[in-house]
CSV table of C-alpha atoms and ligand atoms in Angstrom, one decimal:
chain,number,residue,atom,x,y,z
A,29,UNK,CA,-14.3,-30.3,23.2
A,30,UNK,CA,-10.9,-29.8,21.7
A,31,UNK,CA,-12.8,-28.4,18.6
A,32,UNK,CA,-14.7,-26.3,20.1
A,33,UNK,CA,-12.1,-24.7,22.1
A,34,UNK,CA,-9.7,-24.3,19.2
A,35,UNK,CA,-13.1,-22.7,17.4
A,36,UNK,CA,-13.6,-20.6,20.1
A,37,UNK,CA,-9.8,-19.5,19.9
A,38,UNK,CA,-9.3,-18.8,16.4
A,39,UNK,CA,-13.1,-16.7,16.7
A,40,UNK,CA,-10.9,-14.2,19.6
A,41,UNK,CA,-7.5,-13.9,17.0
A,42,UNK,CA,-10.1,-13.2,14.0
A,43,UNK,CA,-11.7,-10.4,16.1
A,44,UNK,CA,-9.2,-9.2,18.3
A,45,UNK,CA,-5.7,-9.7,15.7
A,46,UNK,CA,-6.8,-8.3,12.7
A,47,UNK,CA,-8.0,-5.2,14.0
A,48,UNK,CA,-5.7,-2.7,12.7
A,49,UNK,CA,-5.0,-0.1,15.3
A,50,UNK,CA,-5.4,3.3,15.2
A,51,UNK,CA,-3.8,6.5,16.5
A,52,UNK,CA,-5.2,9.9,17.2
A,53,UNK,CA,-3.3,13.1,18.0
A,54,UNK,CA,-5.4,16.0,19.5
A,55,UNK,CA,-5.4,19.4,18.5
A,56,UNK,CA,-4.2,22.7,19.7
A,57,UNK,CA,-5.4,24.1,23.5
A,58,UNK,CA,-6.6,20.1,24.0
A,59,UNK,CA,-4.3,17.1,25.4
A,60,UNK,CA,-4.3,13.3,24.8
A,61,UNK,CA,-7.1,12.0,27.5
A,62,UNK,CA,-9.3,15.0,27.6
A,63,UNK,CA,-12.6,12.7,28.5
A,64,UNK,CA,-14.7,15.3,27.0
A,65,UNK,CA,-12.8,15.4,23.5
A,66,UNK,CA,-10.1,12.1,22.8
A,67,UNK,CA,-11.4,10.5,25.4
A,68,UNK,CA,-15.1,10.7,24.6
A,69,UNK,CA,-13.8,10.0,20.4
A,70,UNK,CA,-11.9,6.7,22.0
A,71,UNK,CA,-15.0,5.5,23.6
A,72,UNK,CA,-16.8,5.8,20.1
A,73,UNK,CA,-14.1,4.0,18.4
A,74,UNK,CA,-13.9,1.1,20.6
A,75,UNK,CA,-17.5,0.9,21.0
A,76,UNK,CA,-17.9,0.4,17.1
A,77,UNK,CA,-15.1,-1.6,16.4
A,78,UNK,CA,-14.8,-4.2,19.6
A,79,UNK,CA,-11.1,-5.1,20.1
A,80,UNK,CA,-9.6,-2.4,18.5
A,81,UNK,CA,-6.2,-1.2,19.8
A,82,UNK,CA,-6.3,3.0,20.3
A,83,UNK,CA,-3.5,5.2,20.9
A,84,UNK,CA,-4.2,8.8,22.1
A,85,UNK,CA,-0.5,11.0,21.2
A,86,UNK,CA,0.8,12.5,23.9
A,87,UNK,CA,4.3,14.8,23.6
A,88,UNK,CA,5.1,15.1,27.4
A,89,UNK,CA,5.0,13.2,30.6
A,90,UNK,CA,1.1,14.8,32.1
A,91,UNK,CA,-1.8,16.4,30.4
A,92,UNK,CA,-0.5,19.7,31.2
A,93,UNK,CA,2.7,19.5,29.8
A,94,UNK,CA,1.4,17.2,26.5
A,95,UNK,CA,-1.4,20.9,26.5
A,96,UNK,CA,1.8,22.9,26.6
A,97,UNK,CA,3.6,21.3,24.2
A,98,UNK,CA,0.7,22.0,21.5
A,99,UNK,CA,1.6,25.1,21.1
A,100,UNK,CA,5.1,25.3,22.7
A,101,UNK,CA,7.4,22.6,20.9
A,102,UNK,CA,8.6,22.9,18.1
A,103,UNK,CA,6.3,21.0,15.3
A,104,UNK,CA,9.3,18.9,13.9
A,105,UNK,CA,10.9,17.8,16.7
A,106,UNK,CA,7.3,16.6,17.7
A,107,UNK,CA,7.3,14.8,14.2
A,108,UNK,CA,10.3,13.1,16.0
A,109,UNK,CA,8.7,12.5,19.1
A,110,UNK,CA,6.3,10.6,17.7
A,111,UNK,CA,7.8,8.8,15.4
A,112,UNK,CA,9.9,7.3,18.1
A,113,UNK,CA,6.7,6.6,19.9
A,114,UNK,CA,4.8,4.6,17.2
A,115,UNK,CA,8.6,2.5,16.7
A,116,UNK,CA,8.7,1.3,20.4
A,117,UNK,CA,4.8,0.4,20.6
A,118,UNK,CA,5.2,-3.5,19.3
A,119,UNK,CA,1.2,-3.5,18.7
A,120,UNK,CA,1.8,-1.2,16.1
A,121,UNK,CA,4.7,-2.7,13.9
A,122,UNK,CA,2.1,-4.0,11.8
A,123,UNK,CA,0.7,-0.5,10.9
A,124,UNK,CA,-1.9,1.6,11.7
A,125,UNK,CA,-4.4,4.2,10.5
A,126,UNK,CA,-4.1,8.0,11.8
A,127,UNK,CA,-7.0,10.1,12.7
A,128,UNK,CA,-5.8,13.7,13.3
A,129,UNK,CA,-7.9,16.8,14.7
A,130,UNK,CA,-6.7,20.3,13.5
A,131,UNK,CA,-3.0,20.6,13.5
A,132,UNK,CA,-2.8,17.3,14.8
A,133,UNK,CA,-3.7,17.0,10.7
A,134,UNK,CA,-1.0,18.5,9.5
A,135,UNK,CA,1.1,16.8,12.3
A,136,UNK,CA,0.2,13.0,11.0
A,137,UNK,CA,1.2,14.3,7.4
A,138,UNK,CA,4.6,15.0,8.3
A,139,UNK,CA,4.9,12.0,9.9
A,140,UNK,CA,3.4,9.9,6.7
A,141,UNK,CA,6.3,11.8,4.3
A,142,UNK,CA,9.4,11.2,7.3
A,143,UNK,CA,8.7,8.2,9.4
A,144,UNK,CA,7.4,5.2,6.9
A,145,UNK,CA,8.1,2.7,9.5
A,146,UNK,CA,5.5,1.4,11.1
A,147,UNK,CA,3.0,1.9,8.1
A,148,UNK,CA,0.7,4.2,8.1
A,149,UNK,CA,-2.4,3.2,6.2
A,150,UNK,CA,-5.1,5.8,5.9
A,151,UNK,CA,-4.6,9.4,7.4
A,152,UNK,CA,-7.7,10.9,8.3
A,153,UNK,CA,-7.7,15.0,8.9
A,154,UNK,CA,-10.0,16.3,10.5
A,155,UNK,CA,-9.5,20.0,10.2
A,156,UNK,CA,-6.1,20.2,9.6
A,157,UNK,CA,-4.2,23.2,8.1
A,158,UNK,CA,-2.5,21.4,5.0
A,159,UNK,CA,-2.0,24.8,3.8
A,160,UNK,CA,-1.4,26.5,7.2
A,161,UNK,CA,-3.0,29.4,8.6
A,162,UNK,CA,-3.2,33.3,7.9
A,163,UNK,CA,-4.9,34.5,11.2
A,164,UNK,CA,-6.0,33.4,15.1
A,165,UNK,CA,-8.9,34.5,15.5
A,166,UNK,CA,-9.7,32.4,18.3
A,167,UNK,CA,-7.3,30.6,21.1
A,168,UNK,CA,-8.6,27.3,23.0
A,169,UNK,CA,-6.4,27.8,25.6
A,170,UNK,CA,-5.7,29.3,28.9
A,171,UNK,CA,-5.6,33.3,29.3
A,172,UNK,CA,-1.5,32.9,30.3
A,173,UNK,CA,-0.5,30.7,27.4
A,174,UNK,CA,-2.9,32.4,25.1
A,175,UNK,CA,-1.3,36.1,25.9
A,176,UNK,CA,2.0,34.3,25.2
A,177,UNK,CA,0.8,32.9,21.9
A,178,UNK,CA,-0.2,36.4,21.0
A,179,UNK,CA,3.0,38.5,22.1
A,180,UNK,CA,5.0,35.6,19.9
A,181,UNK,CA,3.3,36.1,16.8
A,182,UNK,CA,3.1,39.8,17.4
A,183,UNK,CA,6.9,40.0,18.1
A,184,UNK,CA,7.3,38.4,13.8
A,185,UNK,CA,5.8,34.8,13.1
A,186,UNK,CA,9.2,34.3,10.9
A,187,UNK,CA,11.8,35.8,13.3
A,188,UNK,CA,13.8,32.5,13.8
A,189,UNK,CA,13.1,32.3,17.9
A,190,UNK,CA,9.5,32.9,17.4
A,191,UNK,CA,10.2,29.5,14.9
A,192,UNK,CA,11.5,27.6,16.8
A,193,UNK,CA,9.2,27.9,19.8
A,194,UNK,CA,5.9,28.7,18.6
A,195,UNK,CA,4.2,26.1,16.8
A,196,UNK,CA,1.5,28.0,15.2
A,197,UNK,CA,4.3,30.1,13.8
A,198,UNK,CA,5.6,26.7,12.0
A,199,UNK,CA,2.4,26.5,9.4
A,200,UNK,CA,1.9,30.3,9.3
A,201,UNK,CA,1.9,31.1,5.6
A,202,UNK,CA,1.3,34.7,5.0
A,203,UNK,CA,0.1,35.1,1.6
A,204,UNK,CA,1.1,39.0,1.5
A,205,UNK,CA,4.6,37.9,1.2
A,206,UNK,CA,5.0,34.1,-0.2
A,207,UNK,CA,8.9,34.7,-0.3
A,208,UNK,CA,9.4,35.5,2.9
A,209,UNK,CA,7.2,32.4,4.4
A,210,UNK,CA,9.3,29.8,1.9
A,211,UNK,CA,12.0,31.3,3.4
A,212,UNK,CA,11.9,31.4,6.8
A,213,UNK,CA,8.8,28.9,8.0
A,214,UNK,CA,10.7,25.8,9.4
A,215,UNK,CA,7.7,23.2,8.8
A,216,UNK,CA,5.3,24.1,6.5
A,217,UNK,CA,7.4,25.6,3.6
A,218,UNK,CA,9.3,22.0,4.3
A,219,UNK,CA,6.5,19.0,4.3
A,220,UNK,CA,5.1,21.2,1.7
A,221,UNK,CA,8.3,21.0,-0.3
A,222,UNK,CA,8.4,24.6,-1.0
A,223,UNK,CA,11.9,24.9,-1.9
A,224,UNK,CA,13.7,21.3,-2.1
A,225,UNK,CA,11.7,19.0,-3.1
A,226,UNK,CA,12.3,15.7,-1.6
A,227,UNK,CA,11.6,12.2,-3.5
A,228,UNK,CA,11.4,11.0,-0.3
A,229,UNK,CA,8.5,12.7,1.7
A,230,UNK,CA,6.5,11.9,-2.3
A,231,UNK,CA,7.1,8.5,-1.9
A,232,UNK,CA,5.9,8.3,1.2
A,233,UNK,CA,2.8,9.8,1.6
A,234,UNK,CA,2.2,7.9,-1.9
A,235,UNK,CA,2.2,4.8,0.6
A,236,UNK,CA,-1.2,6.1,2.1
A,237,UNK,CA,-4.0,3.7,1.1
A,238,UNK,CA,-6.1,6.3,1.8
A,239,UNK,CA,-6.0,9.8,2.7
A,240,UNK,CA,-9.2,11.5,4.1
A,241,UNK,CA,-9.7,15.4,4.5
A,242,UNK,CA,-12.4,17.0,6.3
A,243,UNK,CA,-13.1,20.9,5.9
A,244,UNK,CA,-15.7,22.7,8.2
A,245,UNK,CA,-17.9,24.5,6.2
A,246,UNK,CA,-18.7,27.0,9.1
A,247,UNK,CA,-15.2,27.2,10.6
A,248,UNK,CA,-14.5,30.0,12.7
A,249,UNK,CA,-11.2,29.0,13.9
A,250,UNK,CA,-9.4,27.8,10.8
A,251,UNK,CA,-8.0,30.9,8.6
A,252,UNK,CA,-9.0,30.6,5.1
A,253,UNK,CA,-11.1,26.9,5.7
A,254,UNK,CA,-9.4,26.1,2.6
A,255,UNK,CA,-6.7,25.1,4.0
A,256,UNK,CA,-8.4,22.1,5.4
A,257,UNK,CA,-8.6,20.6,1.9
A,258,UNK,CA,-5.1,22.3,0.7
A,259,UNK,CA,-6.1,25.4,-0.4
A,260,UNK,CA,-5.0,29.0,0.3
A,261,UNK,CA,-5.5,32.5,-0.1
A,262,UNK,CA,-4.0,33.4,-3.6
A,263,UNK,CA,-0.3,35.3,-3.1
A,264,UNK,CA,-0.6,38.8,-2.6
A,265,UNK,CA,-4.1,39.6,-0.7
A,266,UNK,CA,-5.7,37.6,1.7
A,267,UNK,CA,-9.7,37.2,0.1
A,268,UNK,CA,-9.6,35.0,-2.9
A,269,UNK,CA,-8.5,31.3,-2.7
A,270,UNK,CA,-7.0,28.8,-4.8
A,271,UNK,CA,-8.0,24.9,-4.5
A,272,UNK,CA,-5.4,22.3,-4.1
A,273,UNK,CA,-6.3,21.2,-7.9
A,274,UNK,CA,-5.0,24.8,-8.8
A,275,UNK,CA,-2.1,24.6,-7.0
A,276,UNK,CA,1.5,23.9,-8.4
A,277,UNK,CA,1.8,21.7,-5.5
A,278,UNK,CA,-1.0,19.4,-7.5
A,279,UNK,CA,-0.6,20.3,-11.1
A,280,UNK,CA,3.5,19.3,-10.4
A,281,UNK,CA,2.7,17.1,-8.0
A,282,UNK,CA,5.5,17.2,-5.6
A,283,UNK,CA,3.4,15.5,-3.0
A,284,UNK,CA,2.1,13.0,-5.4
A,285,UNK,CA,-1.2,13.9,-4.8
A,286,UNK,CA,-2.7,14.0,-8.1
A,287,UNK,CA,-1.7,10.5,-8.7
A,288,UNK,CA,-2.9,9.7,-5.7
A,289,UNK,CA,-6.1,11.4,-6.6
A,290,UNK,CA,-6.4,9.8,-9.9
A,291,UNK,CA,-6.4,6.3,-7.7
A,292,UNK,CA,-9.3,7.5,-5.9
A,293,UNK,CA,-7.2,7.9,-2.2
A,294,UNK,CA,-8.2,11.7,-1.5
A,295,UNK,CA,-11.4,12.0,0.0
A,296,UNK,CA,-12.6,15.2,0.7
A,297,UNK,CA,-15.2,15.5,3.2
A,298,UNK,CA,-17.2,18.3,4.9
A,299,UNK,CA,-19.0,19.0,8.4
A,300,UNK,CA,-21.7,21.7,7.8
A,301,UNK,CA,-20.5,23.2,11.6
A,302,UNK,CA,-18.0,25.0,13.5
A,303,UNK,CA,-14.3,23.5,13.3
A,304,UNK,CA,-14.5,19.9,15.0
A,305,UNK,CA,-18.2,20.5,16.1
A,306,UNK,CA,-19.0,17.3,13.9
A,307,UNK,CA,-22.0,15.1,15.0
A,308,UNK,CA,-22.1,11.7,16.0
A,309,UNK,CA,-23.7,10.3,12.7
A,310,UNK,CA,-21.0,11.9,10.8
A,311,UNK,CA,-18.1,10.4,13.0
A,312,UNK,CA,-19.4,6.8,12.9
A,313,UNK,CA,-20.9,6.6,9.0
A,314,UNK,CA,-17.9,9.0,7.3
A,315,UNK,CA,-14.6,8.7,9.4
A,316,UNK,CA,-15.1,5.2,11.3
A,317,UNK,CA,-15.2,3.4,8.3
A,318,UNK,CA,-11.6,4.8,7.7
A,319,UNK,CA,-10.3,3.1,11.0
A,320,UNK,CA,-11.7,-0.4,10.2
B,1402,NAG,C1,14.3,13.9,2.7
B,1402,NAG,O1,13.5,13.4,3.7
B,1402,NAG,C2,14.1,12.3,4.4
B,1402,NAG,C3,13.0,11.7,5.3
B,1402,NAG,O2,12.7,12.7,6.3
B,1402,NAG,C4,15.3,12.8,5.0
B,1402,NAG,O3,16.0,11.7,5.7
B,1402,NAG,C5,16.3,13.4,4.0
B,1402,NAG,O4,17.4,13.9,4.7
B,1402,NAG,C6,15.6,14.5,3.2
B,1402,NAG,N1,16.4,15.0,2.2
B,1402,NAG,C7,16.5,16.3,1.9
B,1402,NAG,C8,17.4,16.6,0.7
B,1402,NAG,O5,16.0,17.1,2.6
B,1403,NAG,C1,8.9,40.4,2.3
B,1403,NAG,O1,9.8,40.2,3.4
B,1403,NAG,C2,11.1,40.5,3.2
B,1403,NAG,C3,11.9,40.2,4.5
B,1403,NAG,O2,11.9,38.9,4.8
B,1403,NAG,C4,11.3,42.0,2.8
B,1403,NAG,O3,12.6,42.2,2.5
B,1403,NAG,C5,10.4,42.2,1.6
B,1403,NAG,O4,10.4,43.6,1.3
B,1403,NAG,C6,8.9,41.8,1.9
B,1403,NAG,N1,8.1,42.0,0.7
B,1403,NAG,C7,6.9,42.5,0.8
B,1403,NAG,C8,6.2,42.6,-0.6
B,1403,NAG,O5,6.4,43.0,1.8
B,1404,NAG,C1,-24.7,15.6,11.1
B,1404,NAG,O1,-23.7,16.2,10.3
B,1404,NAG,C2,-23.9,16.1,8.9
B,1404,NAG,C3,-22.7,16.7,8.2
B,1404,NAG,O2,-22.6,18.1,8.5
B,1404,NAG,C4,-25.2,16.6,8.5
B,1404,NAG,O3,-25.4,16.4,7.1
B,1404,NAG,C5,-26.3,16.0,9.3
B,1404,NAG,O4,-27.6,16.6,9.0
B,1404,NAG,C6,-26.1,16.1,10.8
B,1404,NAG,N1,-27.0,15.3,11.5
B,1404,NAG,C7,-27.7,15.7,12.6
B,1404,NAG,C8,-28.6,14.7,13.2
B,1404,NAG,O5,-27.5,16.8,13.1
């Protein structure tokens, strides 16, 4: 009897402690708990992998203000949002794996190169703008915040206010004038060590176990798609792109990518749809096994 129980006990740790949890952070025009997007992508997670611990990001206090926020907040004080956030969750001291949709991509990165504590194992992007974007062609949000977005980036996407409030703005790289973007882009230019380039953020993101990228082959949101996988438009016109192999960013390796790709930890991954319009075959045999 005492067996059995203590048999029955170590059989609920096994499953339930070993789990490692994971973390998601929605995208731009969506919130934490949407039960159509994270919500329905938390029920698949937790229907595959029984017991497993999932955190949704949310920057704000209701779904409307964490909505807001995606496009309102500035991206690096989110990077410090959250970091804060994954510090005072005990469940996660361990570590965890990040799953990020679009800019929540981008987003996780930062916070693998600035925030190594907790650990972050394996960083899956799904649609995120390594590279940033050169366009917005289409806005998932509502008409009002939409026209704001749109008189913003009108008014100069590197005019410091527009910087500091518009976080579509913060990973805007506008390959018609490469200067101006190192310059003046408060986020991008910076986890992408444009200018200084910090041991630190290398080390870190070297920490990844494994780092997944997944490009949309039929994106019509995403401006170039490259980006998804770290390329960009060559400087100077906005047609032909460059693949993160070609980039100085790889061939100097300031993110320590290319060692990283040499170890087999980049996997690059593609959805033959629209951005995020990936099926549920593709979620549960490419991405889950990431979160196990
Ligand atoms: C490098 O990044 C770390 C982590 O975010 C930060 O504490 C440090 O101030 C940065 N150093 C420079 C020179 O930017
Ligand atoms: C790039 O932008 C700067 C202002 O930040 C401007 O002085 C310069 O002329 C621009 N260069 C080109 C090629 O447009
Ligand atoms: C699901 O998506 C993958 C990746 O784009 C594709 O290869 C596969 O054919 C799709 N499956 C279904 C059932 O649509």
């Amino acid at each position: 009897m005492a067996y059995a129980f203590f048999a029955f006990f170590a059989c609920v740790v096994l499953a339930y402690g070993d789990q490692i949890p994971a973390v998601l952070w929605h995208g731009m025009g969506d919130s934490c708990c949407n039960p159509l997007s994270l919500g329905r992508i938390e029920k698949m997670i937790v229907d595959k992998i029984p017991g497993i611990y999932v955190k949704s990001i949310s920057i704000g206090d209701n779904i409307i203000e964490d909505t807001f926020n995606g496009f309102f907040k500035n991206a690096n004080e989110q990077i410090d949002i959250v970091c804060a956030q994954l510090k005072a969750d005990p469940k996660l001291a361990n570590g965890y794996n990040a799953m990020g949709f679009s800019q929540g991509g981008q987003f996780w990165r930062a916070v693998a190169q600035r925030c190594p504590t907790p650990p972050m194992f394996n960083l899956v992007s799904v649609g995120g703008q390594h590279q940033g974007v050169f366009g917005f062609p289409r806005c998932p949000g509502s008409e009002a915040l939409c026209e704001m977005v749109r008189k913003l980036l009108n008014y100069g996407v590197y005019e410091r206010y527009v910087q500091d409030n518009l976080v579509q703005a913060e990973y805007w790289q506008d390959p018609l004038n490469e200067t101006e973007y190192r310059k003046y882009s408060v986020f991008l230019a910076d986890i992408n060590q444009e200018n200084v380039k910090n041991a630190t953020y290398k080390e870190n993101l070297m920490k990844l176990k494994n780092f997944v990228m997944v490009k949309f082959l039929q994106d019509t949101m995403v401006q170039p798609k490259e980006s998804e996988w770290f390329g960009f438009y060559k400087p100077g016109q906005d047609k032909e792109t460059f693949t993160l192999q070609e980039s100085p960013l790889y061939m100097e390796d300031w993110l320590g990518l290319k060692e990283m790709d040499a170890a087999g930890k980049l996997h690059f991954l593609t959805s033959d749809t629209d951005h995020l319009q990936f099926n549920d075959t593709f979620f549960n045999n490419e991405l889950l096994p990431f979160l196990k």
